[in-house]
mmCIF file of C-alpha atoms and ligand atoms in Angstrom:
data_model
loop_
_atom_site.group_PDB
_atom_site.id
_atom_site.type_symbol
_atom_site.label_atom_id
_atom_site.label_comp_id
_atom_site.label_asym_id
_atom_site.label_seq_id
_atom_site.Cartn_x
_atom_site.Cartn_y
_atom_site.Cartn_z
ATOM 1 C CA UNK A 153 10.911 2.349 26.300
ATOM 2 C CA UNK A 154 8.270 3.759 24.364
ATOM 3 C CA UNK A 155 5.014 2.676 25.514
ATOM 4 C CA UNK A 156 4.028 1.764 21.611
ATOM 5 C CA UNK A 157 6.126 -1.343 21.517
ATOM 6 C CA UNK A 158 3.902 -3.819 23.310
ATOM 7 C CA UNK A 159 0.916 -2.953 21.267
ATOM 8 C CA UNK A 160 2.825 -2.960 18.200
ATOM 9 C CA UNK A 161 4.148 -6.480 19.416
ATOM 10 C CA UNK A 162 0.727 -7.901 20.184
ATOM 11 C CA UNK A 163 -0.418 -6.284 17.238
ATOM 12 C CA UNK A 164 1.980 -8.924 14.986
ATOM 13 C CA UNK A 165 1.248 -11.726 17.194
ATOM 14 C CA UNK A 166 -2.236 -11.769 17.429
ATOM 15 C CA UNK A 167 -3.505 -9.767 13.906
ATOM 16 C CA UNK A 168 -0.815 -11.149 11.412
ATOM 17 C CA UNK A 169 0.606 -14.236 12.900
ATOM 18 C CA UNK A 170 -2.548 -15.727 13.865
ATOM 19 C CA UNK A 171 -4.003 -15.408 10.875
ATOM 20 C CA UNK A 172 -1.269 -16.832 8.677
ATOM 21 C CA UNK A 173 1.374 -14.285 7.415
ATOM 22 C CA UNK A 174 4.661 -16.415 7.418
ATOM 23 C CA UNK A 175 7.370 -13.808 5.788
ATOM 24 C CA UNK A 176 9.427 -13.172 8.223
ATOM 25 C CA UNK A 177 10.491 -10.232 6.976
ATOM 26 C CA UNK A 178 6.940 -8.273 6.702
ATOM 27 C CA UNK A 179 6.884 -9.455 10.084
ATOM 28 C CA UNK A 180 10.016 -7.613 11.280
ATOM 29 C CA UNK A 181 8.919 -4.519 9.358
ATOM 30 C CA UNK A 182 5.617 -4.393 11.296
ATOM 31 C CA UNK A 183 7.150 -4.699 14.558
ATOM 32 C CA UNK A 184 9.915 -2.317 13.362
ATOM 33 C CA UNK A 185 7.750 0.790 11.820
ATOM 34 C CA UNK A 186 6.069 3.526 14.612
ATOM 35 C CA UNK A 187 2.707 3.036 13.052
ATOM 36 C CA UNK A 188 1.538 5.521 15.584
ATOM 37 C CA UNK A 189 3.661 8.169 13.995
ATOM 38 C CA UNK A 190 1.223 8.178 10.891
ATOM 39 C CA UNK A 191 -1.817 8.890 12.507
ATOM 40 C CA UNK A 192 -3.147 12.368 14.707
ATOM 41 C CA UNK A 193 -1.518 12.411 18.029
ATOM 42 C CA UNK A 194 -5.309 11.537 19.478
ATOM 43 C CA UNK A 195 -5.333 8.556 17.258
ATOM 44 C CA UNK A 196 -1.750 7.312 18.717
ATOM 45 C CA UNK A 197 -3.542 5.011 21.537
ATOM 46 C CA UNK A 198 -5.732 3.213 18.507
ATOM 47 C CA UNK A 199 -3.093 2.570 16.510
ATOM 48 C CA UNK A 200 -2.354 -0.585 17.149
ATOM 49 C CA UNK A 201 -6.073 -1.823 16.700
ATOM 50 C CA UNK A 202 -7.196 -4.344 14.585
ATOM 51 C CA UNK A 203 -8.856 -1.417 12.058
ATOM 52 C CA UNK A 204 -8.448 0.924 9.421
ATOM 53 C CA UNK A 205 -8.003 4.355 11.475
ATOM 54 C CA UNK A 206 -8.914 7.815 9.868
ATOM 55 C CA UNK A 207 -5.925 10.156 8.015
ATOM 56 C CA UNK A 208 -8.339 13.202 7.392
ATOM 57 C CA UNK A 209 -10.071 14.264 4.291
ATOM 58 C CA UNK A 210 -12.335 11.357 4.925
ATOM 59 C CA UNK A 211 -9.468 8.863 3.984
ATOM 60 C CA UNK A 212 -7.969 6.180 5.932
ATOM 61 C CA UNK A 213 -4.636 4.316 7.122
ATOM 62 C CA UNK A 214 -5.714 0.487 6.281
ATOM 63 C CA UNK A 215 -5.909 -2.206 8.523
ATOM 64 C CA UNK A 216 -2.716 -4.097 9.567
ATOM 65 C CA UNK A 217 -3.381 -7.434 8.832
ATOM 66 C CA UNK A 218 -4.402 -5.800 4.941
ATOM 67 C CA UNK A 219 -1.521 -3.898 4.976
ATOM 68 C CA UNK A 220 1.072 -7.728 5.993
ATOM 69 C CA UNK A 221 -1.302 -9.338 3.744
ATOM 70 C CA UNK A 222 -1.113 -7.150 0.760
ATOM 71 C CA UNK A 223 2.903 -6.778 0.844
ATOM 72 C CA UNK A 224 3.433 -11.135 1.662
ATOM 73 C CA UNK A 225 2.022 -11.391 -1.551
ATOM 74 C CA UNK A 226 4.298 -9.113 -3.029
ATOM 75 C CA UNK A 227 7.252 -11.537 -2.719
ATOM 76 C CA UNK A 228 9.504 -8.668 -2.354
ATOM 77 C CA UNK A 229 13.219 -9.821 -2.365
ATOM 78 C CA UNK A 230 15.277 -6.412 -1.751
ATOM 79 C CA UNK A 231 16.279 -5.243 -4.928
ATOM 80 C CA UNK A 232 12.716 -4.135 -6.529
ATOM 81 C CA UNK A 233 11.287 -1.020 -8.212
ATOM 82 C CA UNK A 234 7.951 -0.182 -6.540
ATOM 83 C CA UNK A 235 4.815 1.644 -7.386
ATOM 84 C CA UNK A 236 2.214 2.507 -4.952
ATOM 85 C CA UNK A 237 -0.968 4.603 -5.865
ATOM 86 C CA UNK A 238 -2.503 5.700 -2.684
ATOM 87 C CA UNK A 239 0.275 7.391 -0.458
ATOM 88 C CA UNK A 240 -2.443 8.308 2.230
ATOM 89 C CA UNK A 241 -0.979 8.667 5.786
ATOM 90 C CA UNK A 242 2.558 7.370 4.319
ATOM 91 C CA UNK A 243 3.081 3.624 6.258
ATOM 92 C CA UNK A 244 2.887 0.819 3.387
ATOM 93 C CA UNK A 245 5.565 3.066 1.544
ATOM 94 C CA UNK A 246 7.538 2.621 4.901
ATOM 95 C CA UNK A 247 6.763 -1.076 4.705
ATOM 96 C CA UNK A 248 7.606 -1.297 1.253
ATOM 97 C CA UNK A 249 10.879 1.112 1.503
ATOM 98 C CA UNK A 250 11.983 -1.430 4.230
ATOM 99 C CA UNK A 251 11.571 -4.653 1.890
ATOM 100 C CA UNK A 252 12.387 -3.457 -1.639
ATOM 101 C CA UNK A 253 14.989 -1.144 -3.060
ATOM 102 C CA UNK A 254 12.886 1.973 -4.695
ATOM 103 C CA UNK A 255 9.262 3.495 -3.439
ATOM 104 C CA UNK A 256 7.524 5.280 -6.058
ATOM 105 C CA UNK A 257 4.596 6.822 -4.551
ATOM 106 C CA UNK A 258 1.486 9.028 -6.333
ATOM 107 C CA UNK A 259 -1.501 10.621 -3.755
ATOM 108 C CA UNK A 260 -4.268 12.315 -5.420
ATOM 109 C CA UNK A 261 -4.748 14.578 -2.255
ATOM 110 C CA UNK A 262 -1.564 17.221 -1.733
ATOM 111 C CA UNK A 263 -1.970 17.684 2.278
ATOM 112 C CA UNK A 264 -1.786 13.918 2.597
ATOM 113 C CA UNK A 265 1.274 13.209 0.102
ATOM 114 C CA UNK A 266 2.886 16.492 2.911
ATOM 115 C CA UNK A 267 2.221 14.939 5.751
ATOM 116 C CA UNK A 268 3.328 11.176 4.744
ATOM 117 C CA UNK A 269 6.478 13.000 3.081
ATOM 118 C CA UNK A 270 7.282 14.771 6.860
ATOM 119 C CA UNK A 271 6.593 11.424 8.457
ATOM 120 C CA UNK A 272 8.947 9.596 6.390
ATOM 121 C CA UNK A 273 11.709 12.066 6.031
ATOM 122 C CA UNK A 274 11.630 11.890 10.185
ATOM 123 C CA UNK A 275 11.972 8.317 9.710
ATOM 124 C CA UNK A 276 14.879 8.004 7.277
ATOM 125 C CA UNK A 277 13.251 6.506 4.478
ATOM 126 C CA UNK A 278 14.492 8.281 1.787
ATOM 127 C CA UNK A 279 14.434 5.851 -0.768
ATOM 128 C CA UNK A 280 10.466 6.888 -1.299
ATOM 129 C CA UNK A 281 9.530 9.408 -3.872
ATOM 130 C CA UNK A 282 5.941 10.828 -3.470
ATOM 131 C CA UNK A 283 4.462 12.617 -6.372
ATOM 132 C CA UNK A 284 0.571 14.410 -6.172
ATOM 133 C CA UNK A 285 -1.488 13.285 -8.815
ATOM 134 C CA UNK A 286 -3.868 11.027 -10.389
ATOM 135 C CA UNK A 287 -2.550 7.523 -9.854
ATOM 136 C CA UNK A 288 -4.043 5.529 -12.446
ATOM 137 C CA UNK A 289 -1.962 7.051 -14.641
ATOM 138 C CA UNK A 290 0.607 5.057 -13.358
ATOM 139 C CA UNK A 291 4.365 6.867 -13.416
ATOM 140 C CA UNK A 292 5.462 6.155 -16.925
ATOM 141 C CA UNK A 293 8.669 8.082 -16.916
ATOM 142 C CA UNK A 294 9.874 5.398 -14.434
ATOM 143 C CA UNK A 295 8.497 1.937 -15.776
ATOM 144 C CA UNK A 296 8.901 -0.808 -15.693
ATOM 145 C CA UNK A 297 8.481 -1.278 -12.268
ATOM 146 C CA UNK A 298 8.243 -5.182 -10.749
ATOM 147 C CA UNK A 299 5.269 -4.656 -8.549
ATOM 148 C CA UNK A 300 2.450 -2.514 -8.353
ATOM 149 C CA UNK A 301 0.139 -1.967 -5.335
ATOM 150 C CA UNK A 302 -2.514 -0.037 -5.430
ATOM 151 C CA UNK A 303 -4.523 1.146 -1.925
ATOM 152 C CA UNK A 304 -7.497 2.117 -3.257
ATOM 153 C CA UNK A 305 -10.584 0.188 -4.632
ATOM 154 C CA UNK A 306 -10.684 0.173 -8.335
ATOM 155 C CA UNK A 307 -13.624 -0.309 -10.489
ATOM 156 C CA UNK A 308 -11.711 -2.990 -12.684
ATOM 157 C CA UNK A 309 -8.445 -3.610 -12.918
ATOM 158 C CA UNK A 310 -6.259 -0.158 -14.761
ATOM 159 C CA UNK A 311 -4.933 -1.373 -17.964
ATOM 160 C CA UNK A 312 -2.476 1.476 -17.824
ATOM 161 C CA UNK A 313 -0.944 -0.006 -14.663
ATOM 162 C CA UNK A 314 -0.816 -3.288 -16.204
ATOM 163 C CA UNK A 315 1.162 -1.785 -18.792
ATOM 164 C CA UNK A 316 3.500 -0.218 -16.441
ATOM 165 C CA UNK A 317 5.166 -3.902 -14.872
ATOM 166 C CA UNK A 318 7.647 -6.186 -15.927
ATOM 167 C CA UNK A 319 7.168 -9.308 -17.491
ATOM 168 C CA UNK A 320 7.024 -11.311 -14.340
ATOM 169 C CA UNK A 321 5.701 -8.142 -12.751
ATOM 170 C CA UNK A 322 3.208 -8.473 -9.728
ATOM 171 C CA UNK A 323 0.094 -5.961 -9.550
ATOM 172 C CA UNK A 324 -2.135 -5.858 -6.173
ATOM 173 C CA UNK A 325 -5.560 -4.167 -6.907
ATOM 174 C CA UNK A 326 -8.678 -4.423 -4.621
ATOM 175 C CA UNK A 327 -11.269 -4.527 -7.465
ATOM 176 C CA UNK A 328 -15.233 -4.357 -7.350
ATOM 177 C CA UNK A 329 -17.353 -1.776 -6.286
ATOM 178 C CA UNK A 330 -17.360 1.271 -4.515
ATOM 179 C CA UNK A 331 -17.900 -0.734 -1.354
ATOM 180 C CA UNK A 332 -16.489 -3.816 -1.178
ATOM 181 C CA UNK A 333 -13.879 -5.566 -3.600
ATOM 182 C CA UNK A 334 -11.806 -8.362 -4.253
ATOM 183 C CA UNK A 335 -7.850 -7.739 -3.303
ATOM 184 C CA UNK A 336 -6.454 -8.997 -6.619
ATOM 185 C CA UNK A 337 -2.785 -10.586 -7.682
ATOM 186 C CA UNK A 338 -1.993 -10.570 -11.180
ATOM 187 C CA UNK A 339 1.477 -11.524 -12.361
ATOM 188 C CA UNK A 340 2.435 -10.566 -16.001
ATOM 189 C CA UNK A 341 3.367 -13.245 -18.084
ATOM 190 C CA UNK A 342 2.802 -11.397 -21.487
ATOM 191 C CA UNK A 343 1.491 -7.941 -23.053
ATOM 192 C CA UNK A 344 -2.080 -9.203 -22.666
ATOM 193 C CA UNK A 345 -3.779 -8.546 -19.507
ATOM 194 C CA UNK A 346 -6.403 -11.242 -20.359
ATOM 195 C CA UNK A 347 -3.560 -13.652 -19.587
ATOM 196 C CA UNK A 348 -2.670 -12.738 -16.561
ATOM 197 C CA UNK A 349 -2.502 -15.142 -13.812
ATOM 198 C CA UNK A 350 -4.759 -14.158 -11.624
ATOM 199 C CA UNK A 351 -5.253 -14.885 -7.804
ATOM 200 C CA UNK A 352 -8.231 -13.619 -5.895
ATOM 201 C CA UNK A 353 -6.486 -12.576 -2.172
ATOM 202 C CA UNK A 354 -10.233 -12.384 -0.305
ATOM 203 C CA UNK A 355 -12.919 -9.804 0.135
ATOM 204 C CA UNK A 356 -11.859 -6.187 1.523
ATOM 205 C CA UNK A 357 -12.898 -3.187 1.713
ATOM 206 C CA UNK A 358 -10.820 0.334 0.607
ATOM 207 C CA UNK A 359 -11.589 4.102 0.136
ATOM 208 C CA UNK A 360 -12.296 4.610 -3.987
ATOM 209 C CA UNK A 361 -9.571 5.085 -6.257
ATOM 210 C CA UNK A 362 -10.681 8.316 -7.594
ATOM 211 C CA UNK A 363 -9.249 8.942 -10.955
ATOM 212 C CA UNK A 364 -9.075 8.757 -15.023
ATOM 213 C CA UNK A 365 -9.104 4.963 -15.083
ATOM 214 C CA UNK A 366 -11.006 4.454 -11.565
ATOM 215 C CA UNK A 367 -13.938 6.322 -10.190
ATOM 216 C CA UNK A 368 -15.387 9.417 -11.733
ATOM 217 C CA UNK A 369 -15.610 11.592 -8.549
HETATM 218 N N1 SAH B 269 -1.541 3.231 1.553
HETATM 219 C C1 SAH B 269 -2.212 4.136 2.456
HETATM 220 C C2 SAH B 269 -3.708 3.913 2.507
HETATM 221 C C3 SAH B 269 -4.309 4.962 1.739
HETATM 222 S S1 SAH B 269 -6.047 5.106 1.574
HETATM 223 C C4 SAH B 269 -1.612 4.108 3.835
HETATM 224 O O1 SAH B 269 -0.732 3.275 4.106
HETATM 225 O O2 SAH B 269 -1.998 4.944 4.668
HETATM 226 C C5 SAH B 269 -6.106 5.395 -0.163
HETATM 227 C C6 SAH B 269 -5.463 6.655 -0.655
HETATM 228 O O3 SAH B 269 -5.586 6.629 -2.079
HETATM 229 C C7 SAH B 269 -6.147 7.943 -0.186
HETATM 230 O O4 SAH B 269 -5.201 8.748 0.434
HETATM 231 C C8 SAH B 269 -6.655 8.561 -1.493
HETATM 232 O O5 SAH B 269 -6.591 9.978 -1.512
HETATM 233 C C9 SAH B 269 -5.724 7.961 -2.525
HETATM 234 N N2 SAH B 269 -6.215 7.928 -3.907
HETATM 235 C C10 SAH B 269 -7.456 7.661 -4.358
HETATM 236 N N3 SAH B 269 -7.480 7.705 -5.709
HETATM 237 C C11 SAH B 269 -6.214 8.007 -6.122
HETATM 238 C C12 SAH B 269 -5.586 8.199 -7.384
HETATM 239 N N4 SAH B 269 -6.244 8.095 -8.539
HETATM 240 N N5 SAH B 269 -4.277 8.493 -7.419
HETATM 241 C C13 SAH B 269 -3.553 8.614 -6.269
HETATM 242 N N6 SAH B 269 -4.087 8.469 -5.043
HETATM 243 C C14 SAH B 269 -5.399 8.157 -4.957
#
């Protein structure tokens, strides 16, 4: 038995359980997916902690309890179309590629988008597509997509992306500054993103979303 399994056990117990995710099927997917696998091989032992971990080029893997957190309020049923801007090391698209039908991926940096690609191909999820490039473009050629997530903190929340969901369509977006943000839900209920209902998730913390409609640099 791989010696990765009680962590990863503990690590759903006493990160996500005990502080209130419910869906049992995040749940499952956490204590299904070798986090390990997408950090170093020196960062294997860590893991499991209860922190965001390093990826290189001064990115990171978030924490769990962001990552359960983030995808419970997805509401993911199966059979959705999924955006994610921030590949990084490669694990929420596993997460999300286990709970929803299609993973459409964009990463800004090309070694990352490689290395998560590797990871996941070893892992059989082939249902993710990753594509290098500036996110907050969103991936227009494949909208509408019914949920949005996006890893990195945003300066407000990208109209473009907005533009990108279904009517009914959920967008997750930590928003603020370049330190600290809100983790936003907005659900779509027209063409105006000023009517948008809105839920504010709690404080967090990401890496910028570098982009066109994000940070300049
Ligand atoms: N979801 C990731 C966490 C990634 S950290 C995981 O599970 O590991 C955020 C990532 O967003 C970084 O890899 C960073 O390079 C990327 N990023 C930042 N701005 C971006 C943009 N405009 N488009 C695409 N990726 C971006």
């Amino acid at each position: 038995m791989s010696r990765h399994i009680k962590p990863r056990m503990k690590m759903v117990t006493s990160q996500l359980i005990s502080r209130g995710i419910t869906d049992e099927k995040v749940l499952k997917a956490m204590e299904k997916i070798p986090r390990h696998l997408f950090v170093d091989e020196g960062l294997h032992d860590q893991a499991y902690a209860d922190n965001p971990l390093p990826i290189g080029e001064r990115q990171t893997i978030s924490q769990p309890y962001i990552v359960a957190l983030m995808t419970e309020a997805l509401e993911l049923t199966g059979h959705e179309k999924v955006l994610e801007i921030g590949t990084g090391s490669g694990y929420q698209a596993a997460i999300l590629a286990e709970l929803a039908d299609r993973v459409f991926s964009i990463e800004r940096i090309a070694s990352l988008a490689d290395r998560a690609r590797k990871v996941l191909d070893s892992l059989g999820y082939y249902n993710v597509l990753i594509r290098v490039g500036d996110g907050t473009y969103g991936w227009k050629e494949e909208s509408p997509f019914d949920v949005i997530i996006v890893t990195a903190g945003a300066p407000h929340v990208p109209k473009t992306l907005f533009d990108q969901l279904t009517v009914g369509g959920r967008l997750i977006v930590p928003t603020g500054d370049r330190h600290t943000q809100k983790l936003l839900k907005l659900t779509r209920t027209s063409n105006e993103l000023d009517k948008a209902e809105t839920k504010d998730l709690g404080g967090c913390r990401f890496v910028n979303l570098i982009g066109e409609y994000g940070w300049k640099g």
